[in-house]
Each structure stands twice: as C-alpha cells, then as structure tokens.
Amino acid sequence: MDRWKSSEIREAFLSFFEKKGHTRVRSSSLVPKNDPTLLFTNAGMVQFKDYFLGKEKPPFKRATSCQKCMRAGGKHNDLENVGKTGRHHTFFEMLGNFSFGDYFKREAIEFAWELVTKVFELPEERLYVSVYEKDDEAFEIWSKVVGIPESKIYRLGEKDNFWAMGDTGPCGPCSEIYYDRGEEFACGPNCGIGKCDCDRYLEIWNLVFMQYERDERGNFRPLARPSIDTGMGLERIASVLQGVPSNYETDLLFPLVKFASELSRKEYGKEEKSDVSMRVIADHLRATAFLIADGVLPSNEGRGYVLRRIIRRASRHGRLLGIDGAFLYKGVGRVIELMGDVYPELVENRELIEKVTRKEEERFSKTLEKGLFILQEIVESLKAEGKDTIPGEEVFRLYDTFGFPLDLVMEVASDENLKVDIEGYEKLLEKQKQRARKAWKGGIQRVVSSELQELSDKFPTLFTGYEHLEEYARVVAILKDGELVDELREGERGTVILDRTPFYPEKGGQVGDTGIIEGNSCYCLVEDTQNLTENLIGHETLVKKGVLRKGEFVTASVDENRRKAIMRAHTATHLLHKALREVLGNHVKQAGSLVLPDRLRFDFTHFEAPSDEELRRVEELVYRWVLDNYPVTVEEMSYEEALDRGAIALFGEKYGERVRVVDVGGVSIELCGGTHVERSGDIGFFKLVSESSISSGTRRVEAVVGLEAQRWVFEKEALIKEISREVQVPENRLMEKVVRLKEELKEKEREVERLQRKLASSSVDALIGEAPEINGVRVVTAKLDGFRNRELVEIADAIRNKVKPSAVLLVGLKDGKAGIVIALTKDLTEKFNAGKILGEIAPILGGRGGGRPDLAQGGVKDLSRLKEAFEKFRALFSR
C-alpha cells in the first residue's frame, strides 16, 4: 500500500467518481461566500450548501471535489489539540462525492466499498463500518448487498451517526468506514468502535444520507429529493495507504516537520515535547499560507484573529525548539512548493503570504517583550503584597491581549517561586470560546419553502435589465410576511415576483433597483429588489393606489436616473480596483464593495496604509482612463477562457461554467454580473474622498462619481471660501495663515505651561503647610484644576523632595479629563505600595491605573466622591 503518493490518492478519488458520472468541482475558498453561520469552510459540502437547502438549482446531479477545509475558531475548533495527536489539524483537505436528489444509500455505499477495496486495495478483513442505530436500511445494504458480516457492522447513536446542518433543516443518518491499524495502536483491553477514540480503529470515510428535514419543533419529514454528502480526510487516508503511524509522517506534512527539525537541529521522534512543537509548526504553516492566499489577514477579530493566533502559536513553538528570530515566512515558502501545483492561488500570492507572515512574526516578537515586561510588573506587585499566586484573570489578560502563552507564564512563575491560577485562567478561556461560538452561530439556515422552490423551478424570473429599463410582465406570485397571498391592497407592502423583470437584484456589492410597477388597477413603488432564490427575483413593493393581484399583467419600470448613477459607480469600481493593483501591487484583492448611486465603497487587502502620493496616483489613473473614454464591452464565455483573457475573478466567489466578462478598454477585465456604462467617459468626474483601515490588513476607500462628485467639489469650494473670509486672507494664502496661527497657538500653550509650573511651584509650600502629619508621615491630598498626570507627577516630586517621609495624593482636571497620582517617599515603600493604594482609591472615583511601589498614576471619571477618596487615603497612614 505504501506506493501511494498523496497526489495519486487525490487524483484517484476524483477520477473514480468522474467515471461514475460526477462533475469534478474546484475547491472553494476557505472563506465561505454569503454564509454568516460559518467562520471558515469546514467541510466539502459547504460550497454546495445552497443546493441542499433548495436556494439554488444545481447545474449537475452528481459532484466530486477535494475541498480545502479549516477547523479553528467558531463552532468547529481543533486548534488546541493540534500537535498533541497525530490526526488533528487546523487546515486539511476533504475528499467528497455528492448527490443532489439523484442516487442514494445503496449507490453511495457501493461506490465507497468499491473505491476502498478495488482502487485503494485495502484488505477487507481490516475494514469495519458503523450505521445509525435506527437505520435498518443502511444495515441491510452493508450486510446483504455488500456482504459485510453483521459482527463487523456497529449501530451507534445520534451523537456519532446522525448529521444535521443546523437546529432545523436538512439532516439524516450517516455511515462510517473504519480501518483497523492493528493492536499496537490500541488504547487497552476495552478498545473498540464506539467505545473509545484512540488510533486503532481509524475512521476514514463518513457517508451522510440526507433524507429528512427537521422543523422548529424537532419533527422530521422526508425530503422530496434525498441527497448524499460524503467526506474522506486526505491526510487520514494517506497515512493508511502510505503505511505511516500518523498524518504528520505522510508526504503531505512530513517535509514541513523536517523543515522545523532542520532549523532547530532536533531529530523528530526522539522527544515528545519537541515532536509536538514540530507538528504544530507543520500544521500551522499550511493554515497560514492558505488563509492568506484566500484573503484573510491577521487582525484582532473574526477570521483574522484566528490567523493571528495560529501564526503566534507556531512562532512560540519555534522558540520552544530554540529557533531564534522570524522563520515561518520561510516555511510558508515550503508549503507553496509542496502544494502550489494543486492550488495555484498559493503561487499567485507568494509575495503577500511571505510578507504578511514575516510582519506578523516580528510584531509578535515585540508583543512578547511587552508581555514579559507586564508579567514582571505583576510578579513584583504580588511579592510586595505577600501573595504567591498569579491570578487567572491576569494570565488570561496576557494571553488574550498580547498572545502571551500559558507555558511561558508557568516558566516565569517557576523561576520566581510563584504558583499560577490555571483553573481561573481555563474558566475565562472557556467563556471566551463560548462567546466566539455564539458570535459565529449566525442565523438558522432554512430550506426554501416547497412552494417557493416550485415557483423557482417552474417560473424562473427572466432578467432583461441589461437591455431594457421597462418590461411588460405578469405577476407570478405575491409574498406578504413570508406567506403566499393573492393580492396586495393599497398601503400594504409585500414581495412581488414577476415572470420577467428589468429590475436588477442586489448582488456583487451593487444595490438593488427601485422604480414603479403599474397595472390597470394599481400603482406601486418598488423600494428594493432582491434574489429570493438563484432563479427567482423579488420586488419589495408598496402599493400606493388600488390593488395588485396575482396573475395580472403590469408594466415594470426601473428608475432610470438612479440606475445610470449606479452604473457610473460600478464601472468606476472596476477601474479603481485596477488602479490600486497598478500602484500598490498585484497582491491587492477585493475584500468587499458597495455600489450606490454615484458613490462607492471598496475594501481591499493591503498590509499598510497607502501614502497620500500613492492615493493621488490611484486617483489620477482612474480619471485618465475615464477621459480616454474606453468602450465597455460585455461578453459571456467559459470560466477557463475568461481566465486566459486575464480576467480578474474574485477569489471565494462562486462561478458557473459560463461567466460574464466586463472589459473596460482592455484596461480592466473582470468577471461581473452587474450593470455598467457603455463607455468609461460616461462616469464623468471621479474623486476619492476617504481612506481608512477596517481591520488589520484590510483597507477601505470611498469615492464619489458623476453628479455626486460634482456636488462634493461644490461643497469643498464653498467651505474654502468661508474659511478664507473668516481668517481674512485670499484663498491662495490660506496655508500660510494656518501655519502662522498654529505657531501662535503653540507659543500661547508654552506660555500657559510656564505659568502653570510657576503656579505649581509656588503652591507646593502651601500644600505641605495645609497637610496633616499622621504617625510621622506628611499626608498631602489636593485637587488641582488645569493639571494632568505629567504636571501632577512634577508637583508630587517637588513635595517628596521637600518633606520626608511624605505621601501624596493629587487629582487633576484638565480639558474635561481627570487624572490621579499617588507618590510615596522611598522610606515608606517597605510598608506601603503606591500601586496597591491606587488600586483601592481609584475605583472610588470610577477609575483605574497602576505603577511602581513609590509612584502610581491613572485616570478617573467621578470627582463627586473626592472627599471620600481623600479620607480613605489619610486613613491608610493612621493605622
């Protein structure tokens, strides 16, 4: 069996099912398209989800794929187990075959058995299967059709062998195939299928029989078109066919394990602790490369936060192996060499993958230094208070805010003879995971109602809006509050479905059309247009006059001025995308867009803020292409032909075999279903109005075009004239005036500061004179208006230099913000701690802060309890 290479396994699987009438489908992105319920694509069926839900009609009845998958973060999270076992991963490849209402259990089981025994030639005596405990049909097929002895078929419960897409929707029993790896992999005498989760009986394939729909009450009803969804992990089957003890020793991962081994000069297989680190690095290198290639960049939320954790976890394990400095950026290059022929997006994004990885590694190195500094402050504070345990909340804060790992906290604690509240830390970590799961739960994915699906199949809406803005159409159906009705009366709102329409439904960032539907007995406003299913367009309609009835013929008219404004903005978006790639580099990818009438928003991947000069060049390029008045042509062609033409496809977008290509004079060529102007000159005026960061590695620009751009210029012109009049200089001397005013203001501020310091110095003696002496300590408390922490520290230092021993509490208010400073002379720090005292006093005033034993400072909000705070401070020295 060890003759099999992973590339051969992948190809053998896909070719086998192609011969069985399945269409080979490319892997979709790790970022699911239009699915709020998923953080990442975590199974092969994700890209076919809308087919199973009935939202779209599949272009084929059978499909097979090798899907990139990610399970880290959200509901599905294997991150913490990666490295500890030989079969857990964040990134993996899932082989699968799918039937959309075509074949069912018998064929799926027979296909699976033929592949594993005839193609992969696994010995039958080592194969076992499981079925859902109530699925007699599957049991019968395995025993009587395939001929597996009943003793080798295990009936398992709902937890193991029943699959559901969500709380409601498609679901059904499943059947799993196991491979017995031998007694040397057993966990003990009670080892067995359904009894344990060890490595002896390795699950290699899961066959899901999607035959029911579950409603909100938990009731099941048979699906009209039962379907098949299967999943075989490439890494697992490779470990079996290559005869190696774990996934990490297959040709998919071992070259990356060797990379870590060579860098660290440690041999794999000699020490478990080092082996874990090498496995973590190997897995995380693949996840890092593929996530960045699919447009995910490190950030502090969502998918970007998962990527950041993965990079930092791998970097940390490199340190544990003794690897100094940034190294992961070299490792992702190995991933590209290993897998770039199968996944060309890795090769296309090589520069971006390496740059982002290196930058994040270097950032983490600085973060570790900051974390160590904060941890040392925590240690000193605990020792000063006579405590011996680092609190769980502090450990979690270091981990969550700075990515500072628990094991490093443990090392520092051991060196300082301190304990760590691991239980408290783990409780907070679990709460965070629960929050993440809730945040990514999303809405329930409902099946399209059978009535709506029937309409979609029988009366798909014909879209004519590329050629016409007015259409004579028949009302096919009306929805009100989600229910089918026969009419909408005056003042009522509903969703109207026509047999044909010129109204463009919202998609691809372009907003839906608005306009009028008019019949013999009604006049209606179309307020929005949306896709109800892939083939069904819904018009969100308000009946202004009369009654709109199902079956009647109407005239549907798009708001022409609004549509033209949208077209201007949409074509400008394509030119903007091209200009950004020209100026910033080809790694720039669209990460989202919003096309409104004469206004657009464009999100793109880039790891730093563009300079003003770069933005000016982008703007100039777009405007030059507008002035060149290029023709805008639209053609339909095959997906492969479009790519050969150099068309940009948005990665992660789902495209059919035939695609629509929008070409702006050969300058910009993109796959796009939106509406566009006839020539680039129709855009008119183009102006960038803002640039900002929306997350780490993702930037946003906004622009105005056409009449909106003209209005923007008029407003700015009026503003400049108003400012010119206000400061009484000509417009061409405004900058000169602003510079002079700034210099004058700075001089005034310096004068104010000099007067404040003089006032503060003169008030030191008064503050000391008014302060009581308590147990031999001069205790100074005061509220000083016009001062913040920097000035308060100077005053406190002046008091400490004049009187010893002394304790000082000063609260200042300046520019609406209040600060607090506590200072002690050195001779008091053996008995008192300024940081600890601040921790008691600041909360009284609604604030917080920290510092050294002799000086602490922070911010406060509520000064109404100032008297109480001063009294408590003085009381500390009267004990």
mmCIF file of N, CA, C and O in Angstrom, residues 118 296 382 435 500 527 658 821:
data_model
loop_
_atom_site.group_PDB
_atom_site.id
_atom_site.type_symbol
_atom_site.label_atom_id
_atom_site.label_comp_id
_atom_site.label_asym_id
_atom_site.label_seq_id
_atom_site.Cartn_x
_atom_site.Cartn_y
_atom_site.Cartn_z
ATOM 1 N N LYS A 118 -11.220 -1.941 -4.163
ATOM 2 C CA LYS A 118 -10.735 -2.248 -5.504
ATOM 3 C C LYS A 118 -9.682 -1.254 -5.988
ATOM 4 O O LYS A 118 -8.712 -1.618 -6.635
ATOM 5 N N VAL A 296 -7.476 36.248 3.933
ATOM 6 C CA VAL A 296 -7.549 36.508 5.372
ATOM 7 C C VAL A 296 -6.218 37.106 5.819
ATOM 8 O O VAL A 296 -5.157 36.594 5.474
ATOM 9 N N LEU A 382 2.809 41.307 43.243
ATOM 10 C CA LEU A 382 2.377 40.176 44.086
ATOM 11 C C LEU A 382 3.341 39.966 45.252
ATOM 12 O O LEU A 382 2.927 39.732 46.390
ATOM 13 N N ARG A 435 -18.334 32.626 23.882
ATOM 14 C CA ARG A 435 -18.709 33.885 23.228
ATOM 15 C C ARG A 435 -18.443 33.808 21.739
ATOM 16 O O ARG A 435 -19.233 34.275 20.924
ATOM 17 N N ARG A 500 -40.892 38.147 -15.731
ATOM 18 C CA ARG A 500 -39.716 38.787 -16.316
ATOM 19 C C ARG A 500 -39.564 40.163 -15.688
ATOM 20 O O ARG A 500 -40.553 40.768 -15.261
ATOM 21 N N GLU A 527 -39.349 49.423 -3.819
ATOM 22 C CA GLU A 527 -38.386 50.064 -2.913
ATOM 23 C C GLU A 527 -37.040 49.345 -2.861
ATOM 24 O O GLU A 527 -36.046 49.903 -2.414
ATOM 25 N N ARG A 658 -20.271 29.072 -17.413
ATOM 26 C CA ARG A 658 -20.329 30.255 -18.261
ATOM 27 C C ARG A 658 -20.304 31.485 -17.375
ATOM 28 O O ARG A 658 -21.022 31.558 -16.379
ATOM 29 N N VAL A 821 -2.625 60.803 40.748
ATOM 30 C CA VAL A 821 -1.235 60.422 41.014
ATOM 31 C C VAL A 821 -1.076 60.151 42.494
ATOM 32 O O VAL A 821 -1.554 60.932 43.333
#
